[in-house]
XYZ file of C-alpha atoms in Angstrom:
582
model
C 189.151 94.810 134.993
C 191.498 97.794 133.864
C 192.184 94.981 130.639
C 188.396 95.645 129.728
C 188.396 99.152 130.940
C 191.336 99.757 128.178
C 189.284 97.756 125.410
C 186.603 99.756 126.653
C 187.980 103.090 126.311
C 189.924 102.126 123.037
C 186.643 101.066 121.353
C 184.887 104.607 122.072
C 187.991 106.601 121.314
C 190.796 105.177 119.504
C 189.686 105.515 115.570
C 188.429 102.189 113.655
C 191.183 100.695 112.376
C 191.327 100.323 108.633
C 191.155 96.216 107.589
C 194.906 94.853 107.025
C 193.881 93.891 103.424
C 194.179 96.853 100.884
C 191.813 95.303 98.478
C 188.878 94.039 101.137
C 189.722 98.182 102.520
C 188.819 99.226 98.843
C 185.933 97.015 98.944
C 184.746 98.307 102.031
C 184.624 102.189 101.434
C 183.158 101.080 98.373
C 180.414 99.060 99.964
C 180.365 102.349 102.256
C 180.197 104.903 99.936
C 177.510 102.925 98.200
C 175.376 102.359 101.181
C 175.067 105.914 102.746
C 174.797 108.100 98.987
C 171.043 108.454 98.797
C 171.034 109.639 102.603
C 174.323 111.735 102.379
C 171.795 113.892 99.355
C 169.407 113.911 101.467
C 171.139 115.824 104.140
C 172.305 118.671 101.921
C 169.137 118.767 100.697
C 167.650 119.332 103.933
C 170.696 121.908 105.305
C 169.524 123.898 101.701
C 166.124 124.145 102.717
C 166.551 124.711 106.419
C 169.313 127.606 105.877
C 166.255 129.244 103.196
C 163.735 128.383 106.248
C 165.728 131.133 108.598
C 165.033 134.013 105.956
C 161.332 133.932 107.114
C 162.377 133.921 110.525
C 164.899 136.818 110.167
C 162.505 138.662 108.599
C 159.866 137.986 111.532
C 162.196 139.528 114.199
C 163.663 141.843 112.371
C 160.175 143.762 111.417
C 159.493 144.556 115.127
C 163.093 145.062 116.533
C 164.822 148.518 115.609
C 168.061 146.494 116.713
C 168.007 144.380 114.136
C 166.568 146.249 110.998
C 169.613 148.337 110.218
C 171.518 145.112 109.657
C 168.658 142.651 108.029
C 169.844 143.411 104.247
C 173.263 141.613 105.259
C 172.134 139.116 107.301
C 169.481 138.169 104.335
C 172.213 138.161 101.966
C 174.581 136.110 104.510
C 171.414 133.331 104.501
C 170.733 133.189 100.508
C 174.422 132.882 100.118
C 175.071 129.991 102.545
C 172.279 128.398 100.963
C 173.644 129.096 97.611
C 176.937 128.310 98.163
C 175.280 124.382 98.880
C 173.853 124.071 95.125
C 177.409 123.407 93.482
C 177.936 120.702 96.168
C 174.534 119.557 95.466
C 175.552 118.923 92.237
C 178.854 117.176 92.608
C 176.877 114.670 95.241
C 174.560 113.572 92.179
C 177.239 111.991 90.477
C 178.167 108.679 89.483
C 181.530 109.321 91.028
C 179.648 109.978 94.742
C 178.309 106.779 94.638
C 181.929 104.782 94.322
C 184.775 107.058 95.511
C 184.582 107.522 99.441
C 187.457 109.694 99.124
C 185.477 111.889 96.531
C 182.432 111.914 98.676
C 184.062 112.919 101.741
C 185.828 115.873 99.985
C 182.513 116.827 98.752
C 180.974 116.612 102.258
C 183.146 118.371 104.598
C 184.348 121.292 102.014
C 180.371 121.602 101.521
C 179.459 121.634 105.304
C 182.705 123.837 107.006
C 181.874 126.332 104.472
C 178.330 125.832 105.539
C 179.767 126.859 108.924
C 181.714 129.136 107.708
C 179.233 131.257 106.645
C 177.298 130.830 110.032
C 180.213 132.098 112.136
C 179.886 135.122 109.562
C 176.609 135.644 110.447
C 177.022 135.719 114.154
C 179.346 138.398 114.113
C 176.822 140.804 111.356
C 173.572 140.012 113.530
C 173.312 142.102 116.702
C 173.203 140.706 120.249
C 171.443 138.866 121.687
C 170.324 137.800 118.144
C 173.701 136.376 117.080
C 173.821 133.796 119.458
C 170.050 133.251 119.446
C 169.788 132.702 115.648
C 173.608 131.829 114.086
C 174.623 129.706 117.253
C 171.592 127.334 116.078
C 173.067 126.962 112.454
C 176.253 126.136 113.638
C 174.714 123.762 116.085
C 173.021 122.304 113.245
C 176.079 122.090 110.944
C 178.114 119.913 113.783
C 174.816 117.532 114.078
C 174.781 116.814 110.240
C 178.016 116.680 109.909
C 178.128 113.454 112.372
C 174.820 111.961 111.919
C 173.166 113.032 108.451
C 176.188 113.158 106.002
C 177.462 109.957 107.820
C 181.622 110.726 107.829
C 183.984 108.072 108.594
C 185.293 108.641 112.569
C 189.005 110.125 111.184
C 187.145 112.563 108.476
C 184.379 113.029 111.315
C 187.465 113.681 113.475
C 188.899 116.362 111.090
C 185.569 118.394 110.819
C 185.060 118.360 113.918
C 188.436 119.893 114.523
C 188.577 122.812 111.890
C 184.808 123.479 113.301
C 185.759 123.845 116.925
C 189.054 126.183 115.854
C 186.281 128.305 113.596
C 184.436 128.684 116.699
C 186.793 129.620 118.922
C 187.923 132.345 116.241
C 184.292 133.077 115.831
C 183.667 133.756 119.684
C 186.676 135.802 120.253
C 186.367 138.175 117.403
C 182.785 138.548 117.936
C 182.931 139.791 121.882
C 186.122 142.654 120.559
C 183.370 143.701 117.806
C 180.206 144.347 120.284
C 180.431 146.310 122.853
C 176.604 145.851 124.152
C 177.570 142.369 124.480
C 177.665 141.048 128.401
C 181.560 142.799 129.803
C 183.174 141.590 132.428
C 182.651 137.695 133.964
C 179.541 137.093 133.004
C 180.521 137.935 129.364
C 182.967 135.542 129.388
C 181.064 132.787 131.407
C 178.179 133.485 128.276
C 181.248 132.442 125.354
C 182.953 129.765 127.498
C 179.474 128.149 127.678
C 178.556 128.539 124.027
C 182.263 126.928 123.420
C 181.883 124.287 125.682
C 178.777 123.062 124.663
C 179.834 122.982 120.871
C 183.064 121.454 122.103
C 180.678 118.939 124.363
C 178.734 118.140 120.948
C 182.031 117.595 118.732
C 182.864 114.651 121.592
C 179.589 113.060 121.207
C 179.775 113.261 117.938
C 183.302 111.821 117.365
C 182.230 109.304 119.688
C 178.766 108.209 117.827
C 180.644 107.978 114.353
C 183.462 106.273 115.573
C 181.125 103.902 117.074
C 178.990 103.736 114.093
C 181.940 102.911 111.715
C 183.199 100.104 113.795
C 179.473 98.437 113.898
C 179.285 98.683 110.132
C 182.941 97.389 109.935
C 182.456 94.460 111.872
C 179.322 93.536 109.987
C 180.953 94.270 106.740
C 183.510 92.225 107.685
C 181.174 89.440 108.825
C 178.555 89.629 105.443
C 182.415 89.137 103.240
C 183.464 86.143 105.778
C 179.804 84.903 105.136
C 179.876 85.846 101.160
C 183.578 84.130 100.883
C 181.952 80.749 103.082
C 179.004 80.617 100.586
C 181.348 80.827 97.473
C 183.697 78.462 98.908
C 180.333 76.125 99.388
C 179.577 77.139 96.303
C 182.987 75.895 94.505
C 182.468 72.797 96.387
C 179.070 72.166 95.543
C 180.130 72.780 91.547
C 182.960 70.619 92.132
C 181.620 67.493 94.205
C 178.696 68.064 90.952
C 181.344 67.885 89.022
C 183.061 64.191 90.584
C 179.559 63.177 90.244
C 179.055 63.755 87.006
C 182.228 62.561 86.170
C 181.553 59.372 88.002
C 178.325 58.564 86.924
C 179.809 58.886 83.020
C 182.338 56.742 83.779
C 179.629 54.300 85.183
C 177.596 54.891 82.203
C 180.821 54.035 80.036
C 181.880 51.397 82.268
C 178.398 49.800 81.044
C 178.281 50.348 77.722
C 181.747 49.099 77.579
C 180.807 46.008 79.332
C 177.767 45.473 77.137
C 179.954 45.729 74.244
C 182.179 43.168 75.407
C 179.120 41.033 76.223
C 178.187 42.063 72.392
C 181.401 41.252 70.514
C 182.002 37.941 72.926
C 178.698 36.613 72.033
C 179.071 37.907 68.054
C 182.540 36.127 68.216
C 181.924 33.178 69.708
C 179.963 32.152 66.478
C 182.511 32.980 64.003
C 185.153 31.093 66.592
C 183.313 27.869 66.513
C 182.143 27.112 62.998
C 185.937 27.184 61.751
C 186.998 24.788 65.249
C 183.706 23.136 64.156
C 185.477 22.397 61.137
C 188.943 21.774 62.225
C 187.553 19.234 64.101
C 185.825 17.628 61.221
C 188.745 17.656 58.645
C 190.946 16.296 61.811
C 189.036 13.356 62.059
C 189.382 12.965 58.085
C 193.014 12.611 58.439
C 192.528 10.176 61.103
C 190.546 7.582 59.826
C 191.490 8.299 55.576
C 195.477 9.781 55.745
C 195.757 9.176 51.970
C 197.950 11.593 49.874
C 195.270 12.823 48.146
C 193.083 13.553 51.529
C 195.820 14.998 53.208
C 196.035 17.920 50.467
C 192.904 18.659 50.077
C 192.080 18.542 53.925
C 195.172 20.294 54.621
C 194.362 22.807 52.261
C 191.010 23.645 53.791
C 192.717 23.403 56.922
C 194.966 25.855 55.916
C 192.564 28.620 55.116
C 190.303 27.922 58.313
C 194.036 28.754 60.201
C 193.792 31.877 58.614
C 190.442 32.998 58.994
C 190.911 32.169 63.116
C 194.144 34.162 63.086
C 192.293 37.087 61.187
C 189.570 36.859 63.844
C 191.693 36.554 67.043
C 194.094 39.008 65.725
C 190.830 41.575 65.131
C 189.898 41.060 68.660
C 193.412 41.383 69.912
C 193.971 44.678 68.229
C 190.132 46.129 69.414
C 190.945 44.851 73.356
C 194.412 46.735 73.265
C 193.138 50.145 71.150
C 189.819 49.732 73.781
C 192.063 49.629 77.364
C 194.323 51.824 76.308
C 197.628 49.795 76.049
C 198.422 51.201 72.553
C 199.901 54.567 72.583
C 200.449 56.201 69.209
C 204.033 56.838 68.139
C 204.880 60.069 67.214
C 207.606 60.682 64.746
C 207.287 62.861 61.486
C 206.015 60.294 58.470
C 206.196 61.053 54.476
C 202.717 60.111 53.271
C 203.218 60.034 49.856
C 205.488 56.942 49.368
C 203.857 55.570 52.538
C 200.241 55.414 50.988
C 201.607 54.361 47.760
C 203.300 51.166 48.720
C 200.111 50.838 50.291
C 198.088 50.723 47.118
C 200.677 48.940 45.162
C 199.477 46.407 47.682
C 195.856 45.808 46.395
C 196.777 45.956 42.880
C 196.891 42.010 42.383
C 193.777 41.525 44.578
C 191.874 44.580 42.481
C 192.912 43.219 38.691
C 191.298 39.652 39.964
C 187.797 41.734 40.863
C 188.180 44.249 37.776
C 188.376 47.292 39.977
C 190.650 50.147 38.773
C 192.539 52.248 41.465
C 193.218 55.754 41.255
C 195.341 57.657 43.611
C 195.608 61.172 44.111
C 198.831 61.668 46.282
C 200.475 65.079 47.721
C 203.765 65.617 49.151
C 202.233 65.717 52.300
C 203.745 64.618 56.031
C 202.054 64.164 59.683
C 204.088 63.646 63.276
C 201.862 60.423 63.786
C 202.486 56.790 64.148
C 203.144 55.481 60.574
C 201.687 52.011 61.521
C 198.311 53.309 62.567
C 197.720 55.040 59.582
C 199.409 52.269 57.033
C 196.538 50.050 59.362
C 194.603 52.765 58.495
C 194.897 52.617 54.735
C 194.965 49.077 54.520
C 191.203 48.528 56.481
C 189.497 51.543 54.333
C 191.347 50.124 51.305
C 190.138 46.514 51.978
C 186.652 47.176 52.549
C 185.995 49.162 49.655
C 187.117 46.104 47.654
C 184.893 44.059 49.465
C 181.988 46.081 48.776
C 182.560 47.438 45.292
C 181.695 44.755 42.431
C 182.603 47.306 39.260
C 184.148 50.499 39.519
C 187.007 52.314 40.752
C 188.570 52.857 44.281
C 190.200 56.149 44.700
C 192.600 56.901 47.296
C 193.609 60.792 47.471
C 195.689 62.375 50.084
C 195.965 66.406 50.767
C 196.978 69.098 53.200
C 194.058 71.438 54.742
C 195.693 74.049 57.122
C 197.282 71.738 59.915
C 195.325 68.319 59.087
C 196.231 65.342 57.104
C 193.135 64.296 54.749
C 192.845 60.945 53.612
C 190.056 60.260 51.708
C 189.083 56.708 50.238
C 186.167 56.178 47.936
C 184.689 53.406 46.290
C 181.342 52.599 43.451
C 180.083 50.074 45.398
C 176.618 48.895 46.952
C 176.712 52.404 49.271
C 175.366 52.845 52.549
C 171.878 53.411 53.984
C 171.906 56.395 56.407
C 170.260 54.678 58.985
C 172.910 52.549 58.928
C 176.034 55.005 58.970
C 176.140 55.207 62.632
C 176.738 51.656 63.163
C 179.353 50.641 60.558
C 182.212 51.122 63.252
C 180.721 48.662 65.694
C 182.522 45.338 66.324
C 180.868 42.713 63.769
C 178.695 44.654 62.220
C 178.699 44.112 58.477
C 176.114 45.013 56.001
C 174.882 42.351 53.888
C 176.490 39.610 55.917
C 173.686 38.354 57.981
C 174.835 34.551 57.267
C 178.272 35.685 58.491
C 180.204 34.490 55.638
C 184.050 34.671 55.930
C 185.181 35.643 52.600
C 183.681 39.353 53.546
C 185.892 39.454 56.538
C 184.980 39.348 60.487
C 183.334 43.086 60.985
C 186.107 44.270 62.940
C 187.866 46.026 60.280
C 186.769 49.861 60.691
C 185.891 49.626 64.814
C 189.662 49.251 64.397
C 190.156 52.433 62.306
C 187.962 54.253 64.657
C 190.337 53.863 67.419
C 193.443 53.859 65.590
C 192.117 57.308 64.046
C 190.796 58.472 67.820
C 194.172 57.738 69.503
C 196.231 59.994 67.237
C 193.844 62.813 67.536
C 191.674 62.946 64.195
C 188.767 62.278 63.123
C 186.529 60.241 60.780
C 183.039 60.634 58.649
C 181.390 58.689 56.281
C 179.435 60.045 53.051
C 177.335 57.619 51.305
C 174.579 56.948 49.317
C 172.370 53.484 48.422
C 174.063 52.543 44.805
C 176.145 55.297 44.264
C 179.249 54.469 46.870
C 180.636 55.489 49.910
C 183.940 58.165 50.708
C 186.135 57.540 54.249
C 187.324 61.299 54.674
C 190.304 60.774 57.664
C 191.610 64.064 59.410
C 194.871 63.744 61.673
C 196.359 66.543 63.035
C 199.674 67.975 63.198
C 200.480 67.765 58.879
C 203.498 69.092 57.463
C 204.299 70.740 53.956
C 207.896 69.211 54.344
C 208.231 65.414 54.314
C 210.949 64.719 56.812
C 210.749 60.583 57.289
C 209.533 58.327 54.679
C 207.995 55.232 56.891
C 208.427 52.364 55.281
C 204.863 50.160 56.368
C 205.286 46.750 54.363
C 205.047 43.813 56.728
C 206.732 40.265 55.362
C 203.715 37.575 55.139
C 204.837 34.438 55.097
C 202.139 31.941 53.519
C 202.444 28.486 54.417
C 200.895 26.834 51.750
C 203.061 28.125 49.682
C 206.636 27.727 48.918
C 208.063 30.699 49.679
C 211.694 30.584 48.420
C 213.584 30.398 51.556
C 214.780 26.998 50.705
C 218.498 26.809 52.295
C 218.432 29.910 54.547
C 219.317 29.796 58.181
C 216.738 30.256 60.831
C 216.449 31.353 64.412
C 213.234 30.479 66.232
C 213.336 32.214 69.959
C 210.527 31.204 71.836
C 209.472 29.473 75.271
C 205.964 27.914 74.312
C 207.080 24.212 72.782
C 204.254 23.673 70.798
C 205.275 27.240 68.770
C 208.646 25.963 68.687
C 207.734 22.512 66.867
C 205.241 23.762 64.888
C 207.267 27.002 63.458
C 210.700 24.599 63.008
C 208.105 21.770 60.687
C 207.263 24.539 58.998
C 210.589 26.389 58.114
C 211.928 22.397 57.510
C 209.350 21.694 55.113
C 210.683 24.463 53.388
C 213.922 23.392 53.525
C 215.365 26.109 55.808
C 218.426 25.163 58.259
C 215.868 26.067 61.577
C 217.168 25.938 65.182
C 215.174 26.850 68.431
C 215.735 28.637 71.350
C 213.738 28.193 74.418
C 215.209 31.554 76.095
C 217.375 34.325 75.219
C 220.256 33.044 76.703
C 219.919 30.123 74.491
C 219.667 32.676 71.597
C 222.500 34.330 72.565
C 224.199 30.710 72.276
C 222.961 30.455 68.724
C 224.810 33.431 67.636
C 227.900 32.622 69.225
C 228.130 29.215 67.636
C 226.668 29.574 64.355
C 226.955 33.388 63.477
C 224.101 35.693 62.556
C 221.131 34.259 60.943
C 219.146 35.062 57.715
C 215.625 35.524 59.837
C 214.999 35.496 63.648
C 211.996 34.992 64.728
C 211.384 36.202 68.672
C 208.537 36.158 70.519
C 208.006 39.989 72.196
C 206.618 38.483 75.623
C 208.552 35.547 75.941
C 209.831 36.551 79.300
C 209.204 40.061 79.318
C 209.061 42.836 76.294
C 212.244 44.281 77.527
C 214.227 40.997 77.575
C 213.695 39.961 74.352
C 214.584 43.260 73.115
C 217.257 44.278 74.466
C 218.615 40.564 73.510
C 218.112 41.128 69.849
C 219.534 44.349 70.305
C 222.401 43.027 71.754
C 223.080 40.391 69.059
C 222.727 43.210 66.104
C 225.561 45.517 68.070
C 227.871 42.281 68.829
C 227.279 40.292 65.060
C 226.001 43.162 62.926
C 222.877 43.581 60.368
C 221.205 39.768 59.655
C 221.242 38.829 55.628
C-alpha cells in the first residue's frame, strides 16, 4: 500500500523523466514541439486580444468612478503596452524554428508570458483599490492559466514559470499594501493579500500538477506510437526480406528448370551425334571381323580413326559445358601477355586457312589481363575456328586492344553472316546454322556455349554483330587489362595424332594410369611407334619407374587416377628428386 502510495505521489509530483536515449529524447521534443505549435499561437493570440479587451472595460469604470479617473491615462498605457510588448513574441512563434526547436519555443513562451505578468503586477500597484485587485489580479490569474494549459510547457519549464510568477507576486503584494494606504490596515488587510497569495500559489500547484501529468501521458504514448513505428519497420524489413528469399528461391527454381530442360535439350541433341559414329564403329568392326585383309584394315582403320576423333571432340564438348555449367571450373588468375599469346594462337590456323584460301590478319597490342590464360587461348581458338568454318572466301581478322580497364578481343570473318533472329541462339548447346543434317565436318555446336561461359566466369562479356552475306565480328571484353605485359602464357597444347607417325620413334615412355584398358591401348600405341613404353598401375609403381630406369622423355598421368592431389604431388615429387624430363 505505501509502495503504490509512493508511485502514486511520484507520478503527480516528481517531474517526467527525460527517455534514457538522447536521440529518441531529441525525437521526442521534436515530435512535441511539432504537435502543440499551431495551439501554442493560438494562445498568444488570444492573451493579445484579451489584454486589448480590458481597455474597454477600464474605460467603463473609470468614466463613473472619480477614484479611478486621475490614474486611467497610465493604466491605459500599462494595457496597450502589455499587449504590445506580445507582438515581437508573436512574431518569433511564426517561425520555422518554433515548429522544431522545443528549447527555442519554450524561451519564446515563458520570456513572452512572465513579462506578460510582469506588466500585470505593474498594473496592480498604478490602479487604485479595490480596482487593483478587482481588475490586475484577473490578468495575472489569467497569465498562470495559459501558461499551464494554453501555451502547453513541459512540467520542469512549467515548473520554472510557475516559480518566478509566484516570487513576482509575492513582490507584487508586498510593495503594493506599503504604497496604499486606503487599502484594508491591520488583520484583515493582511488576511485580504495572504488570500490573493494563496490562491495564486493554490493555482501554480494545480497547474504543475496538470502539466506534469500531461507530459507523462504524451510521453508514454510517444513512447508507445515509436515501440509500435520500430515493430512495423522491423515487420516491414522482414516482410522485404522473406520477399526477398522468395524471390530468390523461386529464380533459382526457375533456373533450376531451365537448366534441367537444357540438359534434357543437349542429352537428347547429343545422343544423335553419339550414335551415328558408334553406329559406325560398329559397322567397320564387323568389317575387320569377317574381311581382316591388309588392305581393309587401312582403310577401315582409317575411318575408324577419324570417327575416334569426332566422339572425343563431342564428349570432350560436353565435358567442358557440364564443368563451366556446375561450377567446378574456377578461372585462374595470374597476369597474361596477350600479344604473343594470341599470336601463337593464329600461327595455329595458318595451315588449316591456306587449304580454304582464307587470309588472316591480326591486329595485336601490347596488351595484358590478370585472367586465366587457358580460357582465353580456348577462347581464341573456338571464335577462330568457327569463323573458318563459316567463311568460304575472305579474310579472318583477329585484333586485340586496350579500352580503359578491359581487354577487347575482337574476331571477324566474310562469311555467310548471321540472321538477327538468330543471334540470340548461337551460344546454345548444338545449335548450328546451316547444319540441320548434323554433319560432322562443321563441328558438334558446342563450340561458342563454351566461350560463353569461359568469357562469363572471368568476368567479361560477349556480343555479336552480324549481317546476312556480309560477316559476323565476336567483340570479347575481360576485365582487369594492363598496359604492362608482366607474364607471357605460353597456350600451345602437344596433339599427338595417331594415324600419323609422329617422330617419337626410340623415346622412353611412362604411362601412369589405373584403368587397364587405357594402359593397353596407350602402350600399342606408343609401341607401334616404336617408343620404349612402360605402365604404371599406381603412383607408387611410378615412383618405381623412376628409380629403376631414370627420368623419362614423356609421362603420361592420369589427373584422377586416385585422387587429383596424388597424382600431383607424385609427379611433383619425381621432377624435385630426378630433375626436368627430356
Amino acid at each position: 500500500m505505501k509502495a503504490e502510495l509512493r508511485r502514486a505521489l511520484a507520478q503527480v509530483w516528481v517531474p517526467a523523466r527525460p527517455f534514457g536515449d538522447a536521440e529518441l529524447e531529441r525525437a521526442y521534443r521534436a515530435d512535441y514541439c511539432a504537435q502543440f505549435a499551431a495551439q501554442r499561437r493560438l494562445a498568444i493570440v488570444l492573451g493579445f486580444g484579451l489584454t486589448m479587451a480590458y481597455l474597454l472595460w477600464d474605460y467603463l469604470y473609470s468614466a463613473g468612478d472619480p477614484l479611478f479617473q486621475p490614474v486611467y491615462w497610465m493604466v491605459f498605457g500599462n494595457r496597450v503596452a502589455t499587449g504590445l510588448m506580445l507582438l515581437p513574441f508573436l512574431g518569433l512563434a511564426l517561425r520555422q524554428r518554433f515548429e522544431r526547436d522545443e528549447a527555442y519555443a519554450t524561451a519564446v513562451l515563458v520570456s513572452g508570458v512572465f513579462l506578460s505578468f510582469l506588466f500585470y503586477c505593474n498594473g496592480l500597484l498604478i490602479a487604485p483599490y479595490p480596482y487593483d485587485y478587482m481588475y490586475f489580479f484577473m490578468g495575472m490569474f489569467i497569465c498562470v492559466v495559459f501558461g499551464f494549459a494554453m501555451l502547453r510547457l513541459r512540467a520542469r519549464p512549467v515548473l520554472l514559470f510557475l516559480g518566478l510568477c509566484l516570487a513576482a507576486a509575492v513582490v507584487t503584494f508586498a510593495r503594493n499594501a506599503h504604497l496604499k494606504d486606503e487599502s484594508p490596515g491591520g488583520p484583515a488587510g493582511s488576511i485580504y493579500h495572504w488570500v490573493a497569495l494563496s490562491f495564486l500559489t493554490t493555482l501554480a500547484m494545480i497547474g504543475y500538477v496538470v502539466g506534469n501529468l500531461l507530459e507523462r501521458s504524451i510521453r508514454a504514448s510517444f513512447a508507445r506510437a515509436r515501440q509500435l513505428s520500430d515493430s512495423n519497420e522491423a515487420l516491414r524489413l522482414r516482410t522485404d526480406e522473406v520477399e526477398r528469399l522468395n524471390g530468390a528461391l523461386q529464380d533459382a527454381v526457375a533456373r533450376a528448370e531451365r537448366e534441367a530442360l537444357a540438359r534434357s535439350q543437349v542429352l537428347a541433341a547429343a545422343s544423335h551425334d553419339l550414335r551415328q559414329p558408334l553406329h559406325a564403329l560398329s559397322i567397320y568392326s564387323a568389317v575387320l571381323l569377317s574381311q581382316p585383309s591388309e588392305k581393309s584394315m587401312r582403310e577401315v582403320g582409317a575411318n575408324i580413326s577419324q570417327l575416334a576423333s569426332s566422339l572425343g571432340t563431342l564428349l570432350h564438348g560436353l565435358l567442358d559445358v557440364s564443368k563451366l555449367s556446375s561450377g567446378a571450373y574456377v578461372p585462374a588468375r595470374q597476369a597474361v601477355a596477350l600479344k604473343p599469346l594470341v599470336s601463337q594462337l593464329c600461327e595455329e590456323f595458318r595451315p588449316t586457312l591456306a587449304e580454304r584460301g582464307l587470309s588472316l590478319r591480326c591486329e595485336l597490342a601490347d596488351v595484358s589481363v590478370k585472367s586465366d590464360a587457358l580460357a582465353i587461348a580456348r577462347v581464341v581458338r573456338n571464335l577462330v575456328d568457327n569463323g573458318i568454318k563459316y567463311t568460304e572466301k575472305g579474310t579472318i581478322a583477329v585484333s586485340l586492344r586496350q579500352d580503359d580497364d578491359d581487354m577487347v578481343l575482337v574476331v571477324a570473318d566474310t562469311g555467310c553472316g548471321i540472321a538477327a533472329a538468330e543471334q540470340s541462339r548461337i551460344f546454345e548447346e548444338f545449335y548450328q546454322i546451316g547444319n540441320r543434317g548434323r554433319q560432322r565436318s562443321q563441328g558438334v555446336g558446342l563450340g561458342l556455349a563454351i566461350v560463353l561461359r569461359l568469357v562469363h566466369l572471368m568476368g567479361g562479356t560477349i556480343r555479336v554483330r552480324s549481317e546476312v552475306g556480309q560477316g559476323s565480328a565476336f567483340e570479347v571484353r575481360i576485365p582487369g587489362a594492363a598496359s604492362q605485359p608482366t607474364l607471357a602464357a605460353g597456350a600451345s597444347t602437344l596433339v599427338l595424332d595417331a594415324a600419323t607417325d609422329s617422330g617419337f620413334g626410340g623415346r622412353r615412355v611412362f604411362v601412369v594410369d589405373d584403368e587397364e584398358e587405357i594402359l593397353a591401348s596407350t602402350r600399342t600405341l606408343f609401341d607401334s611407334w616404336g617408343c620404349e613404353t612402360r605402365c604404371a598401375a599406381s603412383t607408387d609403381a611410378a615412383r618405381l619407374l623412376f628409380d629403376d630406369y631414370g627420368a623419362p622423355d614423356l609421362l603420361i598421368v592420369d589427373l584422377r587416377m586416385q585422387s587429383e592431389a596424388t597424382s600431383v604431388a607424385m609427379v611433383d615429387q619425381c621432377l624435385r628428386e630426378h630433375g626436368p624430363f627430356a
